[in-house]
Coordinates of C-alpha atoms and ligand atoms in Angstrom, one line a residue:
M14 CA 20.6 -14.9 11.4
K15 CA 19.2 -14.5 8.0
N16 CA 20.0 -11.7 6.1
P17 CA 17.5 -10.9 3.3
I18 CA 18.9 -9.4 0.0
I19 CA 17.5 -8.1 -3.4
S20 CA 19.3 -10.3 -5.8
G21 CA 17.9 -9.8 -9.2
I22 CA 15.1 -7.6 -10.7
G23 CA 13.5 -8.2 -14.1
L24 CA 11.3 -5.4 -16.3
W25 CA 9.0 -6.0 -19.1
T26 CA 7.9 -3.3 -21.1
P27 CA 5.2 -3.4 -23.8
K28 CA 6.0 -2.9 -27.3
N29 CA 3.4 -0.2 -27.8
S30 CA 4.0 3.3 -26.7
I31 CA 1.6 6.3 -26.8
T32 CA 2.6 9.8 -26.6
N33 CA 0.8 12.8 -25.1
E34 CA 0.2 14.1 -28.5
E35 CA -1.4 10.9 -29.8
L36 CA -3.5 10.8 -26.5
A37 CA -4.6 14.2 -26.6
T38 CA -5.8 14.1 -30.3
A39 CA -7.8 11.1 -29.7
Y40 CA -9.4 12.6 -26.5
N41 CA -10.0 15.9 -28.2
A42 CA -11.7 14.3 -31.2
W43 CA -13.9 12.1 -28.7
A44 CA -14.8 15.2 -26.8
E45 CA -15.6 17.4 -29.8
A46 CA -17.9 14.5 -31.0
F47 CA -19.6 14.2 -27.6
N48 CA -20.0 18.1 -27.5
S49 CA -21.8 18.4 -30.8
K50 CA -23.9 15.1 -30.1
H51 CA -25.1 16.8 -26.9
S52 CA -25.0 20.5 -27.9
D53 CA -28.6 21.1 -26.9
E54 CA -28.4 19.6 -23.4
I55 CA -25.1 21.7 -23.0
E56 CA -26.9 24.7 -24.0
A57 CA -29.6 24.1 -21.7
G58 CA -27.0 23.6 -18.9
S59 CA -28.1 19.8 -18.1
I60 CA -24.7 18.3 -19.1
S61 CA -21.3 19.9 -19.1
K62 CA -19.3 20.5 -22.1
K63 CA -16.0 18.3 -22.4
P64 CA -13.1 20.6 -22.2
L65 CA -10.2 19.7 -24.2
S66 CA -6.9 18.5 -23.4
T67 CA -3.3 19.5 -24.4
A68 CA -0.1 17.9 -24.8
E69 CA 1.8 20.7 -23.2
F70 CA -0.4 20.5 -20.1
I71 CA 0.2 17.1 -19.4
E72 CA 3.9 17.1 -19.7
K73 CA 4.0 20.4 -17.4
A74 CA 1.6 19.1 -14.8
S75 CA 3.1 15.5 -14.6
G76 CA 6.3 14.9 -16.4
I77 CA 4.9 12.4 -18.4
K78 CA 5.9 12.5 -22.2
S79 CA 4.4 8.9 -23.1
R80 CA 3.3 5.7 -21.7
F81 CA 3.4 1.9 -22.6
A82 CA 0.2 0.1 -23.3
Y83 CA -0.2 -3.8 -23.3
C84 CA -2.8 -3.2 -26.1
K85 CA -2.7 0.2 -28.0
D86 CA -5.8 -0.7 -30.1
G87 CA -9.0 0.7 -28.8
I88 CA -7.3 3.6 -26.6
L89 CA -7.0 5.7 -29.7
D90 CA -10.2 4.7 -31.3
T91 CA -12.8 7.5 -30.5
S92 CA -15.7 4.9 -30.9
R93 CA -14.2 2.7 -28.2
M94 CA -11.6 4.9 -25.8
R95 CA -10.5 1.8 -24.1
P96 CA -8.2 -1.1 -25.0
R97 CA -9.3 -4.1 -26.6
L98 CA -8.3 -7.1 -24.6
P99 CA -10.5 -10.3 -25.7
A100 CA -11.2 -12.8 -23.2
R101 CA -9.1 -15.9 -23.2
A102 CA -10.3 -19.6 -22.4
D103 CA -9.5 -20.8 -19.0
S104 CA -7.0 -23.1 -20.7
E105 CA -4.9 -20.1 -21.9
L106 CA -2.4 -18.0 -19.7
S107 CA -4.1 -14.9 -18.5
V108 CA -2.9 -11.8 -19.5
Q109 CA -1.5 -10.5 -16.2
A110 CA 0.1 -14.1 -15.7
E111 CA 2.0 -13.5 -19.3
I112 CA 3.3 -10.3 -18.4
A113 CA 4.3 -11.4 -15.0
L114 CA 6.1 -14.3 -16.1
A115 CA 7.8 -12.0 -18.9
A116 CA 9.5 -10.0 -16.1
A117 CA 9.8 -13.0 -13.7
R118 CA 12.2 -14.9 -16.3
K119 CA 14.3 -11.9 -16.5
A120 CA 14.5 -11.5 -12.6
L121 CA 15.7 -15.1 -12.2
I122 CA 18.5 -14.3 -14.9
A123 CA 19.5 -11.1 -13.1
A124 CA 19.5 -13.1 -9.7
N125 CA 21.4 -16.2 -11.3
K126 CA 18.5 -18.4 -10.0
S127 CA 16.6 -21.4 -11.4
A128 CA 12.9 -21.6 -10.7
E129 CA 13.8 -24.6 -8.6
Q130 CA 15.4 -22.5 -6.0
I131 CA 12.2 -20.2 -5.8
D132 CA 9.6 -21.3 -3.0
V133 CA 7.4 -18.5 -2.9
V134 CA 5.7 -16.5 -5.5
I135 CA 3.8 -13.3 -4.6
V136 CA 1.9 -11.0 -7.3
A137 CA 1.5 -7.8 -5.9
C138 CA -0.4 -4.9 -7.9
S139 CA -3.0 -2.5 -7.9
Y140 CA -5.6 -4.9 -9.8
T141 CA -5.9 -8.4 -10.5
Q142 CA -8.0 -9.6 -13.4
R143 CA -9.9 -12.0 -11.4
A144 CA -10.3 -13.2 -8.0
Y145 CA -9.1 -16.8 -8.2
P146 CA -7.2 -18.9 -8.9
A147 CA -4.6 -16.4 -7.7
I148 CA -2.3 -15.0 -10.7
A149 CA 0.6 -15.9 -8.3
I150 CA -0.3 -19.7 -8.5
E151 CA -0.8 -19.5 -12.2
V152 CA 2.9 -18.2 -12.5
Q153 CA 4.0 -20.8 -9.9
H154 CA 2.8 -23.5 -12.1
A155 CA 4.0 -22.1 -15.3
L156 CA 7.6 -22.0 -13.6
G157 CA 7.2 -25.4 -12.2
I158 CA 7.8 -23.8 -8.8
Q159 CA 7.1 -26.2 -5.6
G160 CA 5.8 -24.1 -2.6
F161 CA 3.1 -21.6 -2.5
G162 CA 1.9 -18.0 -4.1
F163 CA -0.8 -15.7 -3.2
D164 CA -2.0 -12.1 -4.9
M165 CA -1.9 -9.0 -2.8
Q166 CA -3.2 -5.6 -3.6
V167 CA -2.2 -2.1 -1.5
A168 CA -2.5 0.1 -4.8
C169 CA 0.5 2.1 -5.5
S170 CA 2.2 0.3 -2.7
S171 CA 1.6 -3.2 -3.5
A172 CA 5.2 -3.7 -4.8
T173 CA 7.0 -2.4 -1.7
F174 CA 4.2 -4.0 0.6
G175 CA 5.1 -7.2 -1.3
L176 CA 8.8 -6.9 -0.6
H177 CA 8.3 -6.4 3.0
R178 CA 6.5 -9.7 3.1
A179 CA 9.4 -11.3 1.3
Y180 CA 12.0 -9.7 3.6
E181 CA 9.8 -11.1 6.7
M182 CA 9.7 -14.6 5.2
I183 CA 13.4 -14.7 4.2
K184 CA 14.3 -13.4 7.9
A185 CA 11.8 -16.0 9.5
G186 CA 13.4 -18.5 7.6
T187 CA 10.1 -19.7 6.4
A188 CA 11.0 -19.2 2.7
T189 CA 14.3 -19.6 0.9
G190 CA 13.7 -17.6 -2.4
V191 CA 10.8 -15.3 -3.1
L192 CA 9.8 -14.0 -6.4
I193 CA 7.7 -10.7 -6.2
I194 CA 6.0 -9.8 -9.3
N195 CA 4.1 -6.6 -10.1
P196 CA 2.2 -7.0 -13.2
E197 CA 0.7 -3.6 -13.3
L198 CA -1.9 -3.7 -16.1
T199 CA -3.4 -0.2 -15.6
S200 CA -5.0 0.7 -18.8
P201 CA -8.3 -1.3 -18.3
Q202 CA -8.8 0.9 -15.5
V203 CA -8.2 4.4 -17.2
N204 CA -11.1 6.4 -18.1
Y205 CA -9.7 7.7 -21.3
C206 CA -12.8 10.1 -21.6
D207 CA -11.8 11.9 -18.3
R208 CA -9.5 14.9 -19.5
D209 CA -8.0 15.2 -16.0
S210 CA -6.7 11.5 -15.8
H211 CA -6.6 10.2 -19.0
F212 CA -2.7 10.5 -19.4
I213 CA -1.6 9.2 -16.2
F214 CA -1.0 5.5 -16.3
G215 CA 1.0 3.1 -18.2
D216 CA 1.4 -0.6 -18.3
V217 CA 4.6 -2.5 -17.4
A218 CA 5.6 -5.6 -15.3
V219 CA 8.5 -6.1 -12.8
A220 CA 9.8 -8.8 -11.0
T221 CA 12.3 -9.2 -8.1
V222 CA 14.1 -12.0 -6.4
I223 CA 14.7 -11.8 -2.5
E224 CA 16.9 -14.7 -0.7
D225 CA 19.3 -14.9 2.1
S226 CA 22.6 -13.4 1.5
A227 CA 24.2 -17.1 1.9
T228 CA 22.5 -18.4 -1.1
C229 CA 23.2 -15.2 -3.2
Q230 CA 25.1 -15.8 -6.7
S231 CA 24.4 -12.5 -8.3
E232 CA 26.7 -9.7 -9.4
H233 CA 24.5 -6.9 -8.2
S234 CA 22.8 -7.3 -4.9
Y235 CA 21.5 -5.1 -2.2
E236 CA 21.1 -6.1 1.7
I237 CA 17.7 -5.0 2.9
L238 CA 18.5 -3.1 6.0
S239 CA 14.8 -2.7 7.0
T240 CA 11.3 -2.1 5.7
K241 CA 8.8 0.3 6.8
A242 CA 4.9 0.6 5.9
A243 CA 2.1 3.2 6.8
T244 CA -1.4 3.6 5.8
L245 CA -4.0 6.2 6.4
F246 CA -7.4 6.3 4.8
S247 CA -8.2 8.8 2.3
N248 CA -10.9 8.8 -0.4
N249 CA -8.9 11.0 -2.7
I250 CA -7.9 8.1 -4.9
R251 CA -10.5 5.7 -5.6
S252 CA -11.6 3.0 -7.9
N253 CA -15.1 1.5 -6.9
F254 CA -15.7 -1.2 -9.6
G255 CA -15.6 -4.7 -7.8
Y256 CA -17.4 -7.8 -7.9
T257 CA -20.7 -6.6 -6.0
A258 CA -21.2 -4.2 -9.4
R259 CA -23.3 -7.1 -10.7
V260 CA -25.7 -7.0 -7.8
S261 CA -25.6 -3.4 -7.1
D262 CA -26.4 -2.7 -10.9
T263 CA -23.5 -0.3 -11.1
D264 CA -22.6 0.8 -14.4
P265 CA -18.7 -0.4 -15.3
F266 CA -18.2 2.9 -17.4
A267 CA -19.3 5.2 -14.5
L268 CA -16.8 7.8 -13.5
D269 CA -16.2 6.5 -9.9
A270 CA -16.4 2.8 -10.9
L271 CA -12.9 3.6 -12.7
F272 CA -9.8 5.3 -11.5
H273 CA -10.5 8.8 -10.3
Q274 CA -8.9 11.2 -7.9
N275 CA -8.5 14.6 -6.2
G276 CA -4.9 15.0 -7.7
R277 CA -4.2 18.4 -6.1
K278 CA -5.3 17.2 -2.6
V279 CA -3.3 14.0 -3.0
F280 CA -0.2 16.0 -4.0
K281 CA -0.4 18.3 -0.9
E282 CA -1.2 15.6 1.7
V283 CA 1.1 12.9 0.5
C284 CA 4.5 15.1 -0.1
P285 CA 4.7 15.8 3.4
M286 CA 3.6 12.5 4.6
A287 CA 6.3 10.6 2.2
T288 CA 9.1 13.2 3.5
E289 CA 8.6 12.4 7.0
H290 CA 8.3 8.8 6.5
I291 CA 11.6 8.5 4.6
L292 CA 13.4 10.8 7.3
Q293 CA 11.9 8.7 10.1
H294 CA 13.2 5.3 8.1
I295 CA 16.6 6.4 7.4
D296 CA 17.0 7.8 10.9
Q297 CA 16.3 4.2 12.2
H298 CA 19.8 3.4 10.8
H299 CA 21.3 6.5 12.0
L300 CA 21.6 7.6 8.4
A301 CA 21.5 11.3 7.5
V302 CA 20.4 12.5 4.3
K303 CA 23.6 13.0 3.1
N304 CA 24.6 9.3 3.6
V305 CA 22.1 8.1 1.2
Q306 CA 23.6 7.8 -2.4
R307 CA 20.1 7.1 -4.3
W308 CA 16.4 7.7 -3.8
W309 CA 14.4 5.5 -5.9
L310 CA 10.9 7.1 -5.4
H311 CA 7.5 6.4 -6.6
Q312 CA 6.7 7.8 -9.9
A313 CA 3.5 9.5 -10.3
N314 CA 4.3 13.1 -10.6
I315 CA 7.8 14.7 -11.3
N316 CA 6.5 17.7 -9.4
M317 CA 6.0 15.5 -6.2
N318 CA 9.4 13.7 -6.6
H319 CA 11.3 17.3 -7.3
L320 CA 9.3 18.7 -4.1
I321 CA 10.1 15.7 -1.8
I322 CA 13.9 15.8 -2.9
R323 CA 14.0 19.4 -2.2
K324 CA 12.3 18.9 1.3
L325 CA 14.7 15.8 2.3
L326 CA 17.9 17.5 0.6
G327 CA 17.3 21.3 0.8
R328 CA 18.4 21.4 -3.1
N329 CA 17.3 19.8 -6.2
A330 CA 18.8 16.3 -6.8
N331 CA 20.8 15.6 -10.0
K332 CA 19.5 12.8 -12.3
N333 CA 21.6 10.2 -10.7
E334 CA 20.5 10.7 -7.0
A335 CA 16.9 10.5 -7.8
P336 CA 16.2 8.9 -11.0
I337 CA 12.9 9.8 -12.9
V338 CA 11.3 7.4 -15.4
L339 CA 7.9 8.7 -15.5
D340 CA 8.5 10.6 -18.5
K341 CA 8.8 7.4 -20.7
Y342 CA 6.7 5.0 -18.5
A343 CA 4.1 7.4 -16.7
N344 CA 2.7 6.6 -13.4
T345 CA 2.9 2.5 -13.5
A346 CA 1.0 2.3 -10.2
S347 CA 3.3 0.3 -7.6
A348 CA 6.1 -0.7 -10.3
G349 CA 7.4 2.9 -10.5
S350 CA 10.1 3.1 -7.7
L351 CA 11.4 -0.6 -9.0
I352 CA 11.6 0.6 -12.5
A353 CA 13.8 3.5 -11.4
F354 CA 15.7 0.8 -9.5
H355 CA 16.0 -1.7 -12.3
Q356 CA 17.4 1.1 -14.6
H357 CA 19.7 3.1 -12.2
H358 CA 21.7 0.7 -9.7
K359 CA 24.5 -0.7 -11.3
D360 CA 26.8 2.2 -10.9
L361 CA 26.5 2.2 -7.2
S362 CA 29.5 1.0 -5.2
S363 CA 29.7 -1.6 -2.5
G364 CA 28.6 0.1 0.8
D365 CA 26.4 2.7 -0.8
H366 CA 22.9 3.2 0.6
G367 CA 19.6 3.7 -1.0
L368 CA 16.0 4.2 -0.4
I369 CA 13.0 2.7 -2.3
C370 CA 9.8 4.4 -1.5
S371 CA 6.1 4.1 -2.9
F372 CA 3.2 6.4 -2.0
G373 CA -0.3 6.7 -3.3
A374 CA -3.8 5.4 -2.8
G375 CA -5.0 4.3 0.7
Y376 CA -3.1 6.5 1.3
S377 CA -0.2 3.9 1.4
I378 CA 3.6 4.4 1.8
G379 CA 6.1 1.8 2.0
S380 CA 9.9 1.9 1.9
L381 CA 13.2 -0.2 2.0
V382 CA 16.4 1.0 3.2
I383 CA 18.9 -0.8 1.2
K384 CA 23.1 -1.3 1.1
K385 CA 24.9 -2.5 -1.8
R386 CA 27.1 -5.5 -1.0
Ligands
CO8_5 N1 -5.3 19.3 -20.6 C1 -5.3 20.4 -20.5 N2 -5.7 21.2 -19.1 C2 -6.1 20.4 -18.3 C3 -6.0 19.1 -18.4 C4 -5.6 18.5 -19.6 N3 -5.5 17.1 -19.7 N4 -6.5 18.4 -17.2 C5 -6.8 19.5 -16.4 N5 -6.5 20.8 -17.0 C6 -6.6 22.3 -16.4 C7 -7.7 22.0 -15.3 O1 -9.0 22.1 -15.8 C8 -7.4 23.3 -14.5 O2 -7.7 24.4 -15.2 P1 -8.1 25.8 -14.4 O3 -6.8 26.2 -13.7 O4 -8.7 26.8 -15.5 O5 -9.3 25.2 -13.5 C9 -5.6 23.4 -14.7 O6 -5.5 22.6 -16.0 C10 -5.0 22.6 -13.7 O7 -5.6 21.4 -13.2 P2 -5.4 20.8 -12.2 O8 -5.3 21.5 -10.8 O9 -6.2 19.4 -11.9 O10 -3.9 20.3 -12.2 P3 -2.4 19.9 -11.5 O11 -1.5 21.0 -11.8 O12 -3.0 19.7 -9.8 O13 -2.2 18.5 -12.0 C11 -2.3 16.1 -11.8 C12 -3.1 17.5 -12.2 C13 -1.1 15.9 -12.8 C14 -3.2 15.2 -11.7 C15 -1.6 16.2 -10.0 O14 -2.5 17.1 -9.6 C16 -0.9 15.3 -9.6 O15 -0.2 14.4 -10.4 N6 -1.2 14.8 -8.1 C17 -0.7 13.7 -7.8 C18 -1.6 12.6 -8.0 C19 -1.1 11.3 -7.7 O16 0.1 11.4 -7.3 N7 -1.8 10.4 -7.6 C20 -1.4 9.2 -7.5 C21 -2.7 8.5 -8.0 S1 -1.8 7.0 -8.6 C22 -2.0 5.6 -7.2 O17 -1.9 5.9 -6.1 C23 -2.0 4.3 -7.6 C24 -3.7 4.1 -7.9 C25 -3.7 2.5 -8.3 C26 -3.4 2.5 -9.8 C27 -4.8 3.0 -10.8 C28 -4.4 2.1 -12.0 C29 -5.4 2.6 -13.2

């Protein structure tokens, strides 16, 4: 019987970071210019005055202090308010393949594997920059991997759902080594002119190697005991821009074309769903909460994580039990729980249990119960 394990994880972090102060200053300058340009319409009540943002609100409401951006240029430019990513020729590596490759190479080193030992590449993230050829196939080609690759999207649960596919392939013996990559290039979809959401997201790429325990040569590896997925349709987190925009004459800058959400409802509805999901999942392994040494939770909002942990443990977690990375990385869509895993797993002892869990748009929840080898 095959025994799927996580044998390596790699993290690529952009060079550019943007603080809350920088972001709020740029947004406020843009909002004040807008208000002054439209003062007559605002006075007449035909358009609303743009409210101002504060760095203090952002940190208090979300726990986010800064975020990384593939390209800072443009985001803080009040005449642009979006990153500047020039188009590349078909002969050049795409941006998403570039950041995916950077993370993939690190994951292969961590797993002590060469590209020849991988036969499946999955690129799983919230957005891919084109429909085809798949970013995964571009990465497969760049690494010289024999086999196949495909892209998949499940918003914030793309990474965990991608890991589920890898687990199943290794378990079934249809793959020997799977590279799952999450190049979360979120900044092109952020509406930096929306006070309620301009601060939420950051760019990053994570890659993970899954293989059978029999082939594992890595120092830190984790048996995947099982995976659990759930989805429930909700309109509370949406992004409507897609390929039909060309024929529906949709404005790519319209509010509903970009990421938008009803944050309060998401908070209220997703926390109990995620808690229940996690409890059911660990119970499948007859594990009580006290038997799980680490909780690598989705990183959207620090208050959500604190609430879920209090519901699970009946108390606050210490920093080691449920690591937080969103202060520095912000919400990196599906990559968050894996960044937390990347930064906080080497200190665990053989036999320790942990849980990786994502929750977000869809709604979608994905979890893995793992055990240090
Ligand atoms: N500065 C100052 N004040 C502000 C700001 C700001 N930037 N924004 C809002 N306020 C004000 C509001 O106007 C409001 O004022 P008042 O009380 O006078 O009406 C007050 O502050 C409180 O506002 P909210 O009720 O909106 O604030 P919350 O405390 O609810 O916090 C959050 C807002 C942080 C958004 C919070 O609701 C939250 O995090 N909810 C959970 C959301 C979540 O997890 N969403 C997941 C989305 S991500 C996902 O699923 C992946 C999608 C795919 C990736 C997309 C990539 C682009």
